[in-house]
Amino acid sequence: MPHWLAADYGRWRLFCLGEKEDESERMNKESEEGANEQGNVKSSKCGHMPTPAIVMNLSENEVNSLIQHLVQVFLEEGYSKQLFLWLYSVLLVVQKPLLHDVCASLRSFAKQCRLIRAMLTDDGSAAERGAPTTNEFSLFVALVSIYFEQKDLADHQ
């Protein structure tokens, strides 16, 4: 279980989500040119799943920082299934009442979820293609607005 500084955005991003797409492509080209290390690159670019063993062993400070980091990734890079798995997992263990910075991050996250959800049309095959569905975004809007008591962000007042 990693215990880096909670503020170490880069390491947490790499641990949870792996390398960014453009970094992965660069690494693949380098490994094809050099020694045959594609297996090592492949395992490092996909990140770790948020297993109970990992999530339950995070300190309160790490959970709070990780939420802010993951929201920042979402706002900068957009949706990914693994990102949403991590966000859901850390929201299960975050302590209430929320710190102001964590609350502000979650509010930004919920607002962005609402905007993206409004642009989506579920045609039934979105989940099969790995594309986000409106239900995924609705879940997070509901969690933030109801469980974390940000009622002004709720779909129904």
GROMACS .gro file of C-alpha atoms in nm:
model
  157
    1MET     CA    1   0.000   0.000   0.000
    2PRO     CA    2   0.156   0.330  -0.104
    3HIS     CA    3   0.183   0.605   0.153
    4TRP     CA    4   0.323   0.898  -0.039
    5LEU     CA    5   0.261   1.251   0.057
    6ALA     CA    6  -0.109   1.311   0.023
    7ALA     CA    7  -0.036   1.615  -0.193
    8ASP     CA    8   0.167   1.413  -0.448
    9TYR     CA    9  -0.081   1.444  -0.735
   10GLY     CA   10   0.140   1.277  -0.997
   11ARG     CA   11   0.211   0.962  -0.800
   12TRP     CA   12  -0.152   0.915  -0.695
   13ARG     CA   13  -0.270   0.971  -1.051
   14LEU     CA   14  -0.023   0.713  -1.181
   15PHE     CA   15  -0.109   0.464  -0.904
   16CYS     CA   16  -0.486   0.491  -0.948
   17LEU     CA   17  -0.524   0.547  -1.320
   18GLY     CA   18  -0.193   0.464  -1.482
   19GLU     CA   19  -0.024   0.672  -1.747
   20LYS     CA   20  -0.202   0.925  -1.961
   21GLU     CA   21  -0.278   0.808  -2.314
   22ASP     CA   22  -0.009   1.019  -2.481
   23GLU     CA   23   0.250   0.904  -2.224
   24SER     CA   24   0.154   0.541  -2.289
   25GLU     CA   25   0.203   0.582  -2.663
   26ARG     CA   26   0.544   0.742  -2.607
   27MET     CA   27   0.647   0.463  -2.370
   28ASN     CA   28   0.533   0.196  -2.617
   29LYS     CA   29   0.742   0.351  -2.895
   30GLU     CA   30   1.047   0.370  -2.669
   31SER     CA   31   1.011   0.010  -2.553
   32GLU     CA   32   0.965  -0.116  -2.910
   33GLU     CA   33   1.286   0.061  -3.011
   34GLY     CA   34   1.482  -0.055  -2.705
   35ALA     CA   35   1.474  -0.378  -2.512
   36ASN     CA   36   1.163  -0.591  -2.532
   37GLU     CA   37   0.998  -0.460  -2.213
   38GLN     CA   38   0.642  -0.420  -2.341
   39GLY     CA   39   0.500  -0.636  -2.057
   40ASN     CA   40   0.637  -0.401  -1.793
   41VAL     CA   41   0.501  -0.095  -1.970
   42LYS     CA   42   0.163  -0.257  -2.016
   43SER     CA   43   0.125  -0.335  -1.646
   44SER     CA   44   0.226   0.017  -1.539
   45LYS     CA   45  -0.001   0.207  -1.775
   46CYS     CA   46  -0.337   0.077  -1.652
   47GLY     CA   47  -0.320   0.172  -1.282
   48HIS     CA   48  -0.458  -0.021  -0.986
   49MET     CA   49  -0.818  -0.110  -0.914
   50PRO     CA   50  -0.965   0.039  -0.593
   51THR     CA   51  -0.974  -0.284  -0.393
   52PRO     CA   52  -1.112  -0.284  -0.038
   53ALA     CA   53  -0.762  -0.361   0.092
   54ILE     CA   54  -0.628  -0.043  -0.065
   55VAL     CA   55  -0.920   0.189   0.005
   56MET     CA   56  -0.976   0.081   0.366
   57ASN     CA   57  -0.608   0.138   0.448
   58LEU     CA   58  -0.602   0.499   0.332
   59SER     CA   59  -0.569   0.757   0.607
   60GLU     CA   60  -0.831   1.030   0.638
   61ASN     CA   61  -0.581   1.281   0.499
   62GLU     CA   62  -0.506   1.054   0.202
   63VAL     CA   63  -0.878   1.005   0.129
   64ASN     CA   64  -0.942   1.380   0.136
   65SER     CA   65  -0.644   1.454  -0.088
   66LEU     CA   66  -0.726   1.168  -0.323
   67ILE     CA   67  -1.081   1.295  -0.376
   68GLN     CA   68  -0.943   1.635  -0.476
   69HIS     CA   69  -0.683   1.477  -0.707
   70LEU     CA   70  -0.938   1.250  -0.876
   71VAL     CA   71  -1.180   1.538  -0.930
   72GLN     CA   72  -0.895   1.741  -1.080
   73VAL     CA   73  -0.820   1.452  -1.320
   74PHE     CA   74  -1.188   1.436  -1.418
   75LEU     CA   75  -1.206   1.809  -1.484
   76GLU     CA   76  -0.885   1.803  -1.689
   77GLU     CA   77  -0.912   1.471  -1.873
   78GLY     CA   78  -1.279   1.376  -1.861
   79TYR     CA   79  -1.452   1.046  -1.798
   80SER     CA   80  -1.294   0.707  -1.753
   81LYS     CA   81  -1.452   0.399  -1.598
   82GLN     CA   82  -1.153   0.347  -1.367
   83LEU     CA   83  -1.165   0.709  -1.251
   84PHE     CA   84  -1.532   0.672  -1.159
   85LEU     CA   85  -1.459   0.345  -0.975
   86TRP     CA   86  -1.194   0.522  -0.770
   87LEU     CA   87  -1.416   0.821  -0.697
   88TYR     CA   88  -1.702   0.599  -0.584
   89SER     CA   89  -1.468   0.392  -0.367
   90VAL     CA   90  -1.314   0.687  -0.184
   91LEU     CA   91  -1.656   0.849  -0.138
   92LEU     CA   92  -1.755   0.536   0.053
   93VAL     CA   93  -1.487   0.598   0.316
   94VAL     CA   94  -1.461   0.978   0.338
   95GLN     CA   95  -1.548   1.117   0.681
   96LYS     CA   96  -1.828   1.367   0.727
   97PRO     CA   97  -1.842   1.659   0.776
   98LEU     CA   98  -1.636   1.728   0.466
   99LEU     CA   99  -1.340   1.963   0.467
  100HIS     CA  100  -1.415   2.284   0.277
  101ASP     CA  101  -1.167   2.201  -0.002
  102VAL     CA  102  -1.311   1.851  -0.045
  103CYS     CA  103  -1.664   1.989  -0.050
  104ALA     CA  104  -1.566   2.247  -0.314
  105SER     CA  105  -1.407   1.973  -0.526
  106LEU     CA  106  -1.716   1.754  -0.501
  107ARG     CA  107  -1.939   2.045  -0.595
  108SER     CA  108  -1.728   2.113  -0.905
  109PHE     CA  109  -1.742   1.742  -0.987
  110ALA     CA  110  -2.121   1.726  -0.953
  111LYS     CA  111  -2.169   2.038  -1.165
  112GLN     CA  112  -1.951   1.893  -1.440
  113CYS     CA  113  -2.139   1.561  -1.417
  114ARG     CA  114  -2.467   1.747  -1.470
  115LEU     CA  115  -2.329   1.932  -1.773
  116ILE     CA  116  -2.195   1.617  -1.937
  117ARG     CA  117  -2.509   1.420  -1.855
  118ALA     CA  118  -2.721   1.685  -2.027
  119MET     CA  119  -2.524   1.633  -2.348
  120LEU     CA  120  -2.545   1.252  -2.345
  121THR     CA  121  -2.807   1.043  -2.513
  122ASP     CA  122  -2.829   0.684  -2.392
  123ASP     CA  123  -2.886   0.468  -2.696
  124GLY     CA  124  -2.852   0.141  -2.506
  125SER     CA  125  -2.517   0.046  -2.655
  126ALA     CA  126  -2.312   0.309  -2.471
  127ALA     CA  127  -2.224   0.078  -2.182
  128GLU     CA  128  -2.121  -0.196  -2.424
  129ARG     CA  129  -1.874   0.038  -2.592
  130GLY     CA  130  -1.729   0.154  -2.260
  131ALA     CA  131  -1.881   0.498  -2.306
  132PRO     CA  132  -2.032   0.677  -2.008
  133THR     CA  133  -2.403   0.650  -1.945
  134THR     CA  134  -2.639   0.906  -1.797
  135ASN     CA  135  -2.692   0.674  -1.500
  136GLU     CA  136  -2.326   0.697  -1.401
  137PHE     CA  137  -2.338   1.075  -1.392
  138SER     CA  138  -2.677   1.075  -1.218
  139LEU     CA  139  -2.538   0.851  -0.944
  140PHE     CA  140  -2.265   1.100  -0.857
  141VAL     CA  141  -2.499   1.398  -0.875
  142ALA     CA  142  -2.730   1.219  -0.631
  143LEU     CA  143  -2.446   1.119  -0.397
  144VAL     CA  144  -2.306   1.469  -0.376
  145SER     CA  145  -2.642   1.642  -0.349
  146ILE     CA  146  -2.814   1.405  -0.108
  147TYR     CA  147  -2.552   1.219   0.099
  148PHE     CA  148  -2.308   1.510   0.116
  149GLU     CA  149  -2.595   1.756   0.165
  150GLN     CA  150  -2.535   1.985  -0.131
  151LYS     CA  151  -2.908   2.021  -0.191
  152ASP     CA  152  -2.877   2.304  -0.444
  153LEU     CA  153  -2.713   2.057  -0.685
  154ALA     CA  154  -2.996   1.803  -0.662
  155ASP     CA  155  -3.202   1.721  -0.969
  156HIS     CA  156  -3.524   1.768  -0.772
  157GLN     CA  157  -3.549   2.014  -0.486
   0.00000   0.00000   0.00000
